[in-house]
XYZ file of N, CA, C and O in Angstrom:
784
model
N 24.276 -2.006 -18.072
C 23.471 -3.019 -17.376
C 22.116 -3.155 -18.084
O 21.540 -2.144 -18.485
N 21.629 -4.290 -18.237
C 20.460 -4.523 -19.376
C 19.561 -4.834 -18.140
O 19.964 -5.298 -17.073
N 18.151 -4.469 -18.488
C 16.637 -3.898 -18.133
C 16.623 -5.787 -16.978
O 17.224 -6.689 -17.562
N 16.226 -6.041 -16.083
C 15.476 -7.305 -15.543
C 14.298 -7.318 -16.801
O 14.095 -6.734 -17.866
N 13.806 -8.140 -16.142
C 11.771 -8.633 -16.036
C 11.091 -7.575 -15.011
O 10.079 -6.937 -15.300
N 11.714 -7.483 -13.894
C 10.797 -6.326 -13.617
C 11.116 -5.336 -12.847
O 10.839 -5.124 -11.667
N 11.879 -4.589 -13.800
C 12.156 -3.058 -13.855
C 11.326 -2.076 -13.473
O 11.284 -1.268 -12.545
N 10.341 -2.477 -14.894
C 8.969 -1.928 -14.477
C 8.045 -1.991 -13.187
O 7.457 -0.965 -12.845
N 7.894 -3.204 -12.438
C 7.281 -3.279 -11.478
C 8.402 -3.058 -10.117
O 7.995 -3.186 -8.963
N 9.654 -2.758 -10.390
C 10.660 -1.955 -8.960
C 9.845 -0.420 -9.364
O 9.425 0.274 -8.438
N 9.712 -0.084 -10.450
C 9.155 1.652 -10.415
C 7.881 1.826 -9.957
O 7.551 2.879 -9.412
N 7.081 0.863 -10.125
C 5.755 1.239 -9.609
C 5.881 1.065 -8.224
O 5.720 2.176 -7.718
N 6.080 0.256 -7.395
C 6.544 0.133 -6.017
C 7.312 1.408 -5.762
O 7.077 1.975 -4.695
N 8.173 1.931 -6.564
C 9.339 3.161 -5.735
C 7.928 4.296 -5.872
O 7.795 5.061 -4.917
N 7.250 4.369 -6.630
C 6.623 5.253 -6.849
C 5.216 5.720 -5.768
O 4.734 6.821 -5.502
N 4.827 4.180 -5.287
C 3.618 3.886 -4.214
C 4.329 3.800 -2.776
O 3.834 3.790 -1.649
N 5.650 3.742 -3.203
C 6.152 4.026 -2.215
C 6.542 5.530 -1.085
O 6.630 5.803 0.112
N 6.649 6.049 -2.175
C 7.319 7.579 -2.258
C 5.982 8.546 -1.737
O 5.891 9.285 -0.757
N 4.847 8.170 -2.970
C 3.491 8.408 -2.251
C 2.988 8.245 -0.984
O 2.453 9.168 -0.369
N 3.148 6.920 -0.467
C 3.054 6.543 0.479
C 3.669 7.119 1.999
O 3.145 7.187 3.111
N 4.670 7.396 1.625
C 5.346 7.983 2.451
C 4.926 9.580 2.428
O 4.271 10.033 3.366
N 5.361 10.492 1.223
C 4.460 11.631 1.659
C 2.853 12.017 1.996
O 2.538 13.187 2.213
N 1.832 10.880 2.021
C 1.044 11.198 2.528
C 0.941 10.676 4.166
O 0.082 11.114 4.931
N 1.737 9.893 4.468
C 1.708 9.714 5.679
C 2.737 11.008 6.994
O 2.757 11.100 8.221
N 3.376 11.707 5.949
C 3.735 12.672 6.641
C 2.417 14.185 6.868
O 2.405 15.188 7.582
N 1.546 13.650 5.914
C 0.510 14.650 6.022
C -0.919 14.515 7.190
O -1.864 15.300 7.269
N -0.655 13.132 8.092
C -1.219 12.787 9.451
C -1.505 13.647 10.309
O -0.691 14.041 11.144
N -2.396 13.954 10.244
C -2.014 15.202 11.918
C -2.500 14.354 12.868
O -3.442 13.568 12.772
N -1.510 14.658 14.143
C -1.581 13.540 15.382
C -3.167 13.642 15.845
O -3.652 12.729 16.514
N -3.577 14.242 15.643
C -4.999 14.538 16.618
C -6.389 14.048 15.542
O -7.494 14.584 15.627
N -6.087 13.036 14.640
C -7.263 12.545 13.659
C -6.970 11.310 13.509
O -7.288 10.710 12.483
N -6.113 10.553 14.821
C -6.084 9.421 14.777
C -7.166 8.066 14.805
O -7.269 6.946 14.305
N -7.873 8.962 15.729
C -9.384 8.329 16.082
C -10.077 8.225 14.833
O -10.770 7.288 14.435
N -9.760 9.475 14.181
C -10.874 9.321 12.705
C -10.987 8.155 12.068
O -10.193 7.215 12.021
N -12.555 8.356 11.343
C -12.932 7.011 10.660
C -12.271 7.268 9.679
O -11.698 8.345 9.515
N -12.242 5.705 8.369
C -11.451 5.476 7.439
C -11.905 4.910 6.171
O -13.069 4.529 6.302
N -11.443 4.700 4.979
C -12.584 4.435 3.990
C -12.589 2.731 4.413
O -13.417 2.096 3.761
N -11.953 2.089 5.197
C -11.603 0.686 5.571
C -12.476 0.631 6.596
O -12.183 1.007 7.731
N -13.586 0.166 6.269
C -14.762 0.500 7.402
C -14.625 0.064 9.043
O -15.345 0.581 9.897
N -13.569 -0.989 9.366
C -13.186 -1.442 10.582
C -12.251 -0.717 11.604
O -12.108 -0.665 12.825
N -11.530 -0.033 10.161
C -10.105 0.573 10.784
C -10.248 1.888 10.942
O -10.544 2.575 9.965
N -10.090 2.368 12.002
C -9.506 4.067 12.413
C -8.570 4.114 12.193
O -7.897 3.105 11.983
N -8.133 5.254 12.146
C -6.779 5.882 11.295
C -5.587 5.419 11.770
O -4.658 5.070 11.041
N -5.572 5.397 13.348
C -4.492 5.378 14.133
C -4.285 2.935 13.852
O -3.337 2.288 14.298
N -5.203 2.476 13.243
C -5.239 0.763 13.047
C -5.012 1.129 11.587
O -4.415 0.106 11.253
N -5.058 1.742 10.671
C -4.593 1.609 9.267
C -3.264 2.345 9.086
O -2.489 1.846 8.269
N -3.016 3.069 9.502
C -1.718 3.669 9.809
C -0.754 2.902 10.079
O 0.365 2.951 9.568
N -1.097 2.223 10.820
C -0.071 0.912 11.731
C -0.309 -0.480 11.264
O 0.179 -1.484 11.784
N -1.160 -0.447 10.166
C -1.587 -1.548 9.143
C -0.368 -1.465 8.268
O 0.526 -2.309 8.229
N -0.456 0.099 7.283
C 0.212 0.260 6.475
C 1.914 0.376 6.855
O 2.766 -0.179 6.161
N 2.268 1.272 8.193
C 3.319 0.733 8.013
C 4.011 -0.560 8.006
O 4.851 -0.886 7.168
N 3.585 -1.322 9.049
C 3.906 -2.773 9.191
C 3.963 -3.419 8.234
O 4.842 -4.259 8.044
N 2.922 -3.122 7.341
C 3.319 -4.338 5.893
C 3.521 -3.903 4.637
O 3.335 -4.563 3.614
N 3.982 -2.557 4.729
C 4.486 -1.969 3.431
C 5.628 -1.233 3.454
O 6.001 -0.811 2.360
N 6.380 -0.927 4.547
C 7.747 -0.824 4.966
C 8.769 -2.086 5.657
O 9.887 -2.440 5.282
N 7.949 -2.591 6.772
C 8.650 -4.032 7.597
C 8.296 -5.105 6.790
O 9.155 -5.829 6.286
N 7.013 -5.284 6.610
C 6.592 -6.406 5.488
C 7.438 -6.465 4.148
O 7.859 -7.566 3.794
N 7.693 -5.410 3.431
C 8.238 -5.242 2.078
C 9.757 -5.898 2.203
O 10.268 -6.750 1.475
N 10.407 -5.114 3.559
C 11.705 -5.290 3.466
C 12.259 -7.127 3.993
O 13.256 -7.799 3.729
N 10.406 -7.502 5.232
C 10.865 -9.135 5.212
C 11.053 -10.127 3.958
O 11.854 -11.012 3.659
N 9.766 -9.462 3.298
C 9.335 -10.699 2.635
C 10.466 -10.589 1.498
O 10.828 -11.697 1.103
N 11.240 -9.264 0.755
C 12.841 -9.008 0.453
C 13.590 -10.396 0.934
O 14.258 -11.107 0.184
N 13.458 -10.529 1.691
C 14.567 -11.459 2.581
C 14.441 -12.829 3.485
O 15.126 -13.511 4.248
N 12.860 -12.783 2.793
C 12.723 -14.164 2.638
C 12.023 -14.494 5.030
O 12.004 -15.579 5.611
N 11.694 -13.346 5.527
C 11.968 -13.504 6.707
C 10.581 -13.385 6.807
O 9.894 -12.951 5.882
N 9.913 -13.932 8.422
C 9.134 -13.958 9.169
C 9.048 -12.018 9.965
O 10.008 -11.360 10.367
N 7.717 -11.647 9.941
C 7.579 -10.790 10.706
C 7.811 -10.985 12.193
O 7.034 -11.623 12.903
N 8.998 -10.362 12.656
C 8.866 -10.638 14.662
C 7.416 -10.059 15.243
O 6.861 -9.026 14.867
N 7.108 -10.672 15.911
C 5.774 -10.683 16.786
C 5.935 -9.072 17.448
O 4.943 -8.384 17.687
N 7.301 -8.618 17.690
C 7.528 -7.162 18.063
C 7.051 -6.384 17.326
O 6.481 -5.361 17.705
N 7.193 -6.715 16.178
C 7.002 -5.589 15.237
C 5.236 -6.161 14.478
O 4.833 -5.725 13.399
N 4.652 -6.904 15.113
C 3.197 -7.022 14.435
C 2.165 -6.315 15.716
O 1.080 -5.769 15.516
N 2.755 -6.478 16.878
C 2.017 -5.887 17.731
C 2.660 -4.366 18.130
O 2.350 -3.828 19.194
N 3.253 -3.960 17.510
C 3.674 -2.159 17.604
C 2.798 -1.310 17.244
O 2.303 -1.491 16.131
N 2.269 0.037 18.173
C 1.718 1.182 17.785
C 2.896 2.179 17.012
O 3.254 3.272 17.450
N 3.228 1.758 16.198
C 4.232 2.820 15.374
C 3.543 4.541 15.500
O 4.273 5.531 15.468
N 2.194 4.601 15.628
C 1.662 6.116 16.032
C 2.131 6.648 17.260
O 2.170 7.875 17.352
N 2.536 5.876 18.329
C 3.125 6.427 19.729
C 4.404 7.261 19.705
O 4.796 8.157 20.453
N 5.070 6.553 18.344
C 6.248 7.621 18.247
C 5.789 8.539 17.450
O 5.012 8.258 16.537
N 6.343 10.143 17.769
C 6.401 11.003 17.416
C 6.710 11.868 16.051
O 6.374 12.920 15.507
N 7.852 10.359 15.790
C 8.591 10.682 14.199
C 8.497 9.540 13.540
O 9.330 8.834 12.972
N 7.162 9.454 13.730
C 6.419 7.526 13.254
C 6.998 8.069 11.469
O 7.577 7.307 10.694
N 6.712 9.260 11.223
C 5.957 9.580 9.764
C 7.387 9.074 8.715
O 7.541 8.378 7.711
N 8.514 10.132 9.911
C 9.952 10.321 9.268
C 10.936 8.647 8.951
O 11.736 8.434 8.040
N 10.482 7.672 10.092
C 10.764 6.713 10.490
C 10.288 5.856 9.619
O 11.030 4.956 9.226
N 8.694 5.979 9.044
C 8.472 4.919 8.290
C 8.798 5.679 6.384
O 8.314 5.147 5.385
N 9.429 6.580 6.355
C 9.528 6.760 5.304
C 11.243 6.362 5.040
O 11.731 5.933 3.995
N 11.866 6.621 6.184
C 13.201 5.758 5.818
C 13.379 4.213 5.952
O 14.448 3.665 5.686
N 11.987 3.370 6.491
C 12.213 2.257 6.270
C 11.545 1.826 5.115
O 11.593 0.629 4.831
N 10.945 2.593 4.421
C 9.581 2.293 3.469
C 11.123 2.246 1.839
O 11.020 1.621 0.783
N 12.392 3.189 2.320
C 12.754 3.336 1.445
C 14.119 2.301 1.547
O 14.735 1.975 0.532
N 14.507 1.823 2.938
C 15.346 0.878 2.639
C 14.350 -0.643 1.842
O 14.933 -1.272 0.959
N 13.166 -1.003 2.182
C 12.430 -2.096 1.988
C 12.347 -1.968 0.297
O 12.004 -2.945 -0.368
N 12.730 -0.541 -0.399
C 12.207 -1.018 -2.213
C 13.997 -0.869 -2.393
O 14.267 -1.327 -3.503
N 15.011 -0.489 -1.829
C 16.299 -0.732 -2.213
C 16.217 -2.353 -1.652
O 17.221 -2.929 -2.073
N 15.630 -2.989 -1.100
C 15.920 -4.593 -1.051
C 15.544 -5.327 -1.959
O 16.071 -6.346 -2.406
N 14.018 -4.477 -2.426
C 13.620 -4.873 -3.950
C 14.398 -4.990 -5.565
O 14.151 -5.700 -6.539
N 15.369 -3.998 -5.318
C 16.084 -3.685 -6.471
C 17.030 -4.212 -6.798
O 17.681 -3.681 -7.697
N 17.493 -5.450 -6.218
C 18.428 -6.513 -6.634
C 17.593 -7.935 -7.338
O 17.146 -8.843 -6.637
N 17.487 -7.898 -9.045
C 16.804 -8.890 -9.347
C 16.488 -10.015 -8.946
O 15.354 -10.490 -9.010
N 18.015 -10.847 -8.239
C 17.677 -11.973 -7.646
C 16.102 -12.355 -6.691
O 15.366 -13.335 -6.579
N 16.150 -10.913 -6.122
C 14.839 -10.641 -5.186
C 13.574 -11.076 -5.585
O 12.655 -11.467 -4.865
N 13.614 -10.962 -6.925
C 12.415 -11.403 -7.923
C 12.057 -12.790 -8.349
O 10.921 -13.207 -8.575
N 13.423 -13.585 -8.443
C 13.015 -14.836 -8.575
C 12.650 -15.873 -7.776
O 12.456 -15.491 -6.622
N 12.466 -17.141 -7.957
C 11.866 -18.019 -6.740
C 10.516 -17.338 -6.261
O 9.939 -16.362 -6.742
N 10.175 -18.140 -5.164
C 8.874 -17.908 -4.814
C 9.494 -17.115 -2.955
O 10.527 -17.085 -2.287
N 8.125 -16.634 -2.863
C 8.418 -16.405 -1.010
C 7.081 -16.688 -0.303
O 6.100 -15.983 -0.540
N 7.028 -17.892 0.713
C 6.399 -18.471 0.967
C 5.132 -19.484 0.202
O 4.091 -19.912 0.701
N 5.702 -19.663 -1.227
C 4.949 -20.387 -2.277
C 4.238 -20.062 -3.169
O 3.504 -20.694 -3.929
N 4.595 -18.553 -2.997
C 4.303 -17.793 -3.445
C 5.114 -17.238 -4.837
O 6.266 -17.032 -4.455
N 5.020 -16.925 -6.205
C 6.072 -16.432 -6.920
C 6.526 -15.074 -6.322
O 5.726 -14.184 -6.033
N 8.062 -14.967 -6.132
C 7.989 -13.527 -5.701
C 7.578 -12.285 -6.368
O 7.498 -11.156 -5.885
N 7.320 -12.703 -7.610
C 6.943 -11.133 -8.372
C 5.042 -11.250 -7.775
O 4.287 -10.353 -7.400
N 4.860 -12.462 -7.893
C 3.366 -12.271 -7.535
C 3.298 -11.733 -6.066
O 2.202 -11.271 -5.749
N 4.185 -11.717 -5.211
C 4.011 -11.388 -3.923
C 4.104 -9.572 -4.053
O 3.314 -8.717 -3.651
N 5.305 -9.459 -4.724
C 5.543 -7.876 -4.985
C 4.638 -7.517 -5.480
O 4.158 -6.691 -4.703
N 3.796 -7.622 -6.663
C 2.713 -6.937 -7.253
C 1.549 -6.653 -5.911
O 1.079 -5.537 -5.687
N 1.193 -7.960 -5.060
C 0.264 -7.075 -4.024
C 0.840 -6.725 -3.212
O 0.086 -6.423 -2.287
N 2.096 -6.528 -2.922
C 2.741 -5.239 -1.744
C 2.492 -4.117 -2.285
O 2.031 -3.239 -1.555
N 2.741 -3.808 -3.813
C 2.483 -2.012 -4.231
C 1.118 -2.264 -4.214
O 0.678 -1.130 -4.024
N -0.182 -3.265 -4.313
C -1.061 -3.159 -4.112
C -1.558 -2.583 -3.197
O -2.418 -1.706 -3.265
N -0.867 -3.196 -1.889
C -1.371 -2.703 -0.401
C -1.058 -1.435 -0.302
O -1.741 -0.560 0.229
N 0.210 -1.295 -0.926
C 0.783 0.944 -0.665
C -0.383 1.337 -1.420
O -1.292 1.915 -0.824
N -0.457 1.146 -2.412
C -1.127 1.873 -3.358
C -2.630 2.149 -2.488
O -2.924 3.263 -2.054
N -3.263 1.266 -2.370
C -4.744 1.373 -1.786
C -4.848 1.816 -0.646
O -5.825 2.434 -0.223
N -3.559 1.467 0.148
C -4.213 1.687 1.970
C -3.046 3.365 1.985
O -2.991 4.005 3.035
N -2.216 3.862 0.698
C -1.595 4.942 0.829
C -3.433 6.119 0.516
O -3.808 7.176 1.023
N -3.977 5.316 -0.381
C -5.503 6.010 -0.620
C -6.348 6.279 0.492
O -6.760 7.367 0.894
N -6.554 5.113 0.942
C -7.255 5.019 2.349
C -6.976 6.293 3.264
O -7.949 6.849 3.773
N -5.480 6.861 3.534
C -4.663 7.508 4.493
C -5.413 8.372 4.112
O -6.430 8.818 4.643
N -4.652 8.768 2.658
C -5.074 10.017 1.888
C -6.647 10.763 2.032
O -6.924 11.927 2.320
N -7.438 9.728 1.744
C -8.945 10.241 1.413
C -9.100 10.426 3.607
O -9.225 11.567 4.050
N -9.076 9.683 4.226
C -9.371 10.081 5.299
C -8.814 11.529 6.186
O -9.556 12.172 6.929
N -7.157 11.913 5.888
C -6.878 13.106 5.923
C -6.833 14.217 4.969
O -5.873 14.972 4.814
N -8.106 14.260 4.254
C -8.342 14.900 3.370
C -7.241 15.464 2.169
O -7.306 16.537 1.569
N -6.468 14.649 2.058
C -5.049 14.330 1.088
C -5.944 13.797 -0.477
O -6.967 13.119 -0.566
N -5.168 14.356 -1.477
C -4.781 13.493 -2.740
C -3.751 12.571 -2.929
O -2.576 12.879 -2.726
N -4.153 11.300 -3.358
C -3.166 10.234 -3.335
C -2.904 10.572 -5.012
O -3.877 11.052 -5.593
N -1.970 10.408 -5.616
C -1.511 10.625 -6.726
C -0.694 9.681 -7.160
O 0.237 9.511 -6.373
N -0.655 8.834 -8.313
C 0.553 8.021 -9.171
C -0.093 8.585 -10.728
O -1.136 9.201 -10.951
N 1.044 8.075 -11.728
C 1.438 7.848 -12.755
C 0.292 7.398 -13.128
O -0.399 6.966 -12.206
N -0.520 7.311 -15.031
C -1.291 6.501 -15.778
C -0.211 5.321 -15.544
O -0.567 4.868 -14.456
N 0.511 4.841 -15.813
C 1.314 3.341 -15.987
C 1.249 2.772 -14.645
O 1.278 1.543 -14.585
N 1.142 3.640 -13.211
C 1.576 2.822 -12.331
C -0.501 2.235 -11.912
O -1.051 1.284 -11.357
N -0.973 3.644 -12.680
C -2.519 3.423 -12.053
C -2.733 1.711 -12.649
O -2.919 0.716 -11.948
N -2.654 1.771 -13.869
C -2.915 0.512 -14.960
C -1.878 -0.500 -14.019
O -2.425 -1.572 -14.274
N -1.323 -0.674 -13.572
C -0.239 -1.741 -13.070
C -1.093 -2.377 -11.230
O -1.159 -3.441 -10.614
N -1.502 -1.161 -11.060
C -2.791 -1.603 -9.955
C -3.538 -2.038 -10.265
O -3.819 -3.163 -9.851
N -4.337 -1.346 -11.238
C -5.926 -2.101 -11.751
C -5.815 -3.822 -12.179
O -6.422 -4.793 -11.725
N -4.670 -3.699 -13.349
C -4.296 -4.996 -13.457
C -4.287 -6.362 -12.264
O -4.808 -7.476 -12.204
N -3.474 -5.621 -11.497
C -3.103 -6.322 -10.060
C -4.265 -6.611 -9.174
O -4.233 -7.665 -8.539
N -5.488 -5.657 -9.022
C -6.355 -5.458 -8.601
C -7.301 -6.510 -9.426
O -7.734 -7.402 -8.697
N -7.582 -6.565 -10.365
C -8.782 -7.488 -11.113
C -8.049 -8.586 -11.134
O -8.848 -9.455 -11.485
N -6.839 -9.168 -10.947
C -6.506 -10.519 -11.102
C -6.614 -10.887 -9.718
O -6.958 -12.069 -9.689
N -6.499 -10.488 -8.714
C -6.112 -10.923 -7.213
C -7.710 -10.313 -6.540
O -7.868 -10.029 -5.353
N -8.518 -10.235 -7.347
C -10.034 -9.370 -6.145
C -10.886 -10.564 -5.915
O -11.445 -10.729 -4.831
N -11.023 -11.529 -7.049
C -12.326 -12.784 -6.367
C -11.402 -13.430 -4.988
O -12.014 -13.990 -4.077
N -9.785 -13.277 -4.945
C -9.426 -13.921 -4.168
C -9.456 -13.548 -2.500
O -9.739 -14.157 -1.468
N -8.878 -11.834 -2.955
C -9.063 -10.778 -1.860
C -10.877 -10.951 -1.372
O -10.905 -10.900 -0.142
N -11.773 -11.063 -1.727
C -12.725 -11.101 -1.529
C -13.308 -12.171 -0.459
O -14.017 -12.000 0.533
N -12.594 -13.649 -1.183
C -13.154 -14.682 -0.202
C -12.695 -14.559 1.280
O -13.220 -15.169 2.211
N -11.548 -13.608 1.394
C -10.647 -13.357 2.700
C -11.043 -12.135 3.140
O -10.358 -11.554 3.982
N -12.465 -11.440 2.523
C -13.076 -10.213 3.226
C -11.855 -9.177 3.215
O -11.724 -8.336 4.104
N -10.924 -9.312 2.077
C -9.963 -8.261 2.191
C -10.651 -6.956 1.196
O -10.371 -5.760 1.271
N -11.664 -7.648 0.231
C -12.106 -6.424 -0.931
C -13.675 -6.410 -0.486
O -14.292 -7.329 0.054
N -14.059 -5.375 -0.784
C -15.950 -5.289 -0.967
C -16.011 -5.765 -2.390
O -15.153 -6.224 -3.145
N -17.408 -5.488 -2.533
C -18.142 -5.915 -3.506
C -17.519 -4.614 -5.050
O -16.797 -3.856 -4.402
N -17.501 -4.425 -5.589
C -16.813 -3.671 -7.073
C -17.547 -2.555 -6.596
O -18.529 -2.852 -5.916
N -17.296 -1.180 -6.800
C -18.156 -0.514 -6.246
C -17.940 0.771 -7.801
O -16.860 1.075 -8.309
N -19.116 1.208 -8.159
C -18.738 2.348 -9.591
C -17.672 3.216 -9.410
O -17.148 3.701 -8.407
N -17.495 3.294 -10.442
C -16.253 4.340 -10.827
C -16.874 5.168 -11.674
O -17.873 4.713 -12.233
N -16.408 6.731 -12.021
C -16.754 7.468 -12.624
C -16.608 7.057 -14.478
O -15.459 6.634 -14.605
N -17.328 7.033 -15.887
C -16.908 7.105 -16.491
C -15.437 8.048 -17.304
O -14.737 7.834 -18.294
N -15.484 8.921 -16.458
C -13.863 9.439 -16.827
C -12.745 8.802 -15.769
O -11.641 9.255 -15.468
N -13.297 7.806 -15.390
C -12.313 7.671 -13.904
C -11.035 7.822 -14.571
O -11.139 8.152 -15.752
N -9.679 7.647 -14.064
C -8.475 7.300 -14.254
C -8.595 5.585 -14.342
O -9.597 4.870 -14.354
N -6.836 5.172 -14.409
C -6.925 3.557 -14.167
C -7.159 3.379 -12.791
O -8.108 2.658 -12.483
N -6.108 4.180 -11.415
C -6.071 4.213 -10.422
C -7.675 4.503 -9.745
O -8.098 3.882 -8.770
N -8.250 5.295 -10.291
C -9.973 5.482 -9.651
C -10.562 4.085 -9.627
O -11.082 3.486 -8.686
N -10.240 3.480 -11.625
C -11.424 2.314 -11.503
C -10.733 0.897 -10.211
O -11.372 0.150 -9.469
N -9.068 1.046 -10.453
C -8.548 0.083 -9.433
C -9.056 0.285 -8.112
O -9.103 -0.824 -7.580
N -9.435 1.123 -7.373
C -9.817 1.757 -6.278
C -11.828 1.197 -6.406
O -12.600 0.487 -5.762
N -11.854 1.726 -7.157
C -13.318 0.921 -7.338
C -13.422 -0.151 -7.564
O -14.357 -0.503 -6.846
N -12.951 -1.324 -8.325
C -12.563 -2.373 -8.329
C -12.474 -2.864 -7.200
O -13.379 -3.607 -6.820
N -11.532 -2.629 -6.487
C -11.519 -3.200 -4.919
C -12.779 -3.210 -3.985
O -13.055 -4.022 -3.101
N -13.418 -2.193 -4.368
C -14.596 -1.985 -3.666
C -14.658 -1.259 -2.777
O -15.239 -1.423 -1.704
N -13.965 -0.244 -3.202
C -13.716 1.243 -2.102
C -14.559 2.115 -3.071
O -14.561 1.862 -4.276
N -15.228 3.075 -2.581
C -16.132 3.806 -3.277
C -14.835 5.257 -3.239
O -14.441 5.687 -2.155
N -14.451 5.697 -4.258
C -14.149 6.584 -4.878
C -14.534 7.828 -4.519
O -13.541 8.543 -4.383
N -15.295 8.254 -4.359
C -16.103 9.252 -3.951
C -15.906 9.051 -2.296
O -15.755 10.176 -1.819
N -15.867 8.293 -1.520
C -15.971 8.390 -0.033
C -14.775 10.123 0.531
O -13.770 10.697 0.110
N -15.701 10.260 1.596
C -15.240 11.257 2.466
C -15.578 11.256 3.596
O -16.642 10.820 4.036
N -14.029 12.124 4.646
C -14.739 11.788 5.897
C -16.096 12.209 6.465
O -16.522 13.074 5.699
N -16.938 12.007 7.413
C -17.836 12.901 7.792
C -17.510 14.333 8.381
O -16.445 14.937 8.516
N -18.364 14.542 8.577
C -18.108 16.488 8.939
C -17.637 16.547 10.250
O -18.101 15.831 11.138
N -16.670 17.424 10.439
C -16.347 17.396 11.949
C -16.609 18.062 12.875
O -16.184 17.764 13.991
C-alpha cells in the first residue's frame, strides 16, 4: 500500500492523541476547580473543552456530522471513568482519520486536511494546558513539535481575531519547536499553577 498525502499528518494526530489521552488520565478528581494556563477555564471547563472537541469533535467532523447538543452540553468530569472513556473515544476518532478518503474534500468549507491540522492543534495545546495545570509534562516528537508550530503561525492572526490566541508570548532561546508553538499561541511557557 503506497504512503497518502497525509500519512504524516494521521501520525502527528495519533501521537497528540495518545498524549492527550495519557495526560488526561493523570487528573486527579479533586483539582478540578484549579486554575488553568487558559485564563477563563478551570480545569474541570478545559477538560470538558478538550474532550468534546478532540475525541467527539475529531470523530464528527471524520464524518462529516454536526455535534448533538447532548454531547456539547455534557460534564464528561461527572463520570468517574471520564479519563478511560475519553481515551477510547479519542482513539476510535484518529482510526476515522486513517481512511484517506477522510482527507479529501472540504468539511464545512473548510479543506479537510486544513480542518485536521487544527484538531491536532487543539490536542496538542489544550493536551499542554491539562498537563502544565496538573503539574504533568506534555511531551511529542521534534517532527510532530514543527508540524504544530507550522500549524500554529499559519492559523494565529486568525485564532486571534476570535480571542482564541493571546498576544505571541517569549519562548526560551533553546526552546524546542513545541515550546516556541506554545509561545506562539500566546501561552507563556513558563506558566505554573499557583501554590496550594
Amino acid at each position: 500500500m503506497h504512503e497518502h498525502a497525509y500519512t504524516h499528518e494521521h501520525a502527528y494526530m495519533k501521537e497528540c492523541a495518545a498524549e492527550a489521552a495519557r495526560i488526561a488520565r493523570g487528573v486527579p478528581r479533586d483539582r478540578l476547580a484549579d486554575p488553568t494556563p487558559c485564563g477563563e477555564f478551570d480545569l474541570r471547563t478545559l477538560v470538558n473543552h478538550l474532550v468534546l472537541y478532540t475525541s467527539h469533535g475529531l470523530a464528527h467532523r471524520a464524518l462529516r456530522e454536526e455535534l448533538p447538543e447532548e454531547l456539547t452540553g455534557r460534564d464528561f468530569t461527572a463520570d468517574d471513568a471520564w479519563a478511560r472513556e475519553y481515551a477510547d473515544q479519542i482513539d476510535r476518532a484518529v482510526a476515522a482519520w486513517a481512511d484517506p478518503a477522510v482527507w479529501d474534500g472540504e468539511i464545512s468549507g473548510t479543506p479537510a486536511a486544513d480542518t485536521a491540522a487544527m484538531l491536532i492543534l487543539e490536542m496538542a495545546l489544550h493536551g499542554w494546558d491539562v498537563a502544565k495545570a496538573t503539574g504533568q509534562e506534555y511531551r511529542v516528537s521534534a517532527d510532530t513539535g514543527r508540524f504544530v508550530l507550522k500549524t500554529v503561525e499559519k492559523n494565529a492572526e486568525m485564532y486571534r481575531q476570535y480571542e482564541g490566541f493571546a498576544a505571541p508570548a517569549p519562548a526560551a532561546e533553546d526552546a524546542t519547536p513545541f515550546e516556541r508553538a506554545v509561545a506562539a499561541s500566546g501561552r507563556d511557557p513558563r506558566w505554573r499553577p499557583p501554590a496550594r
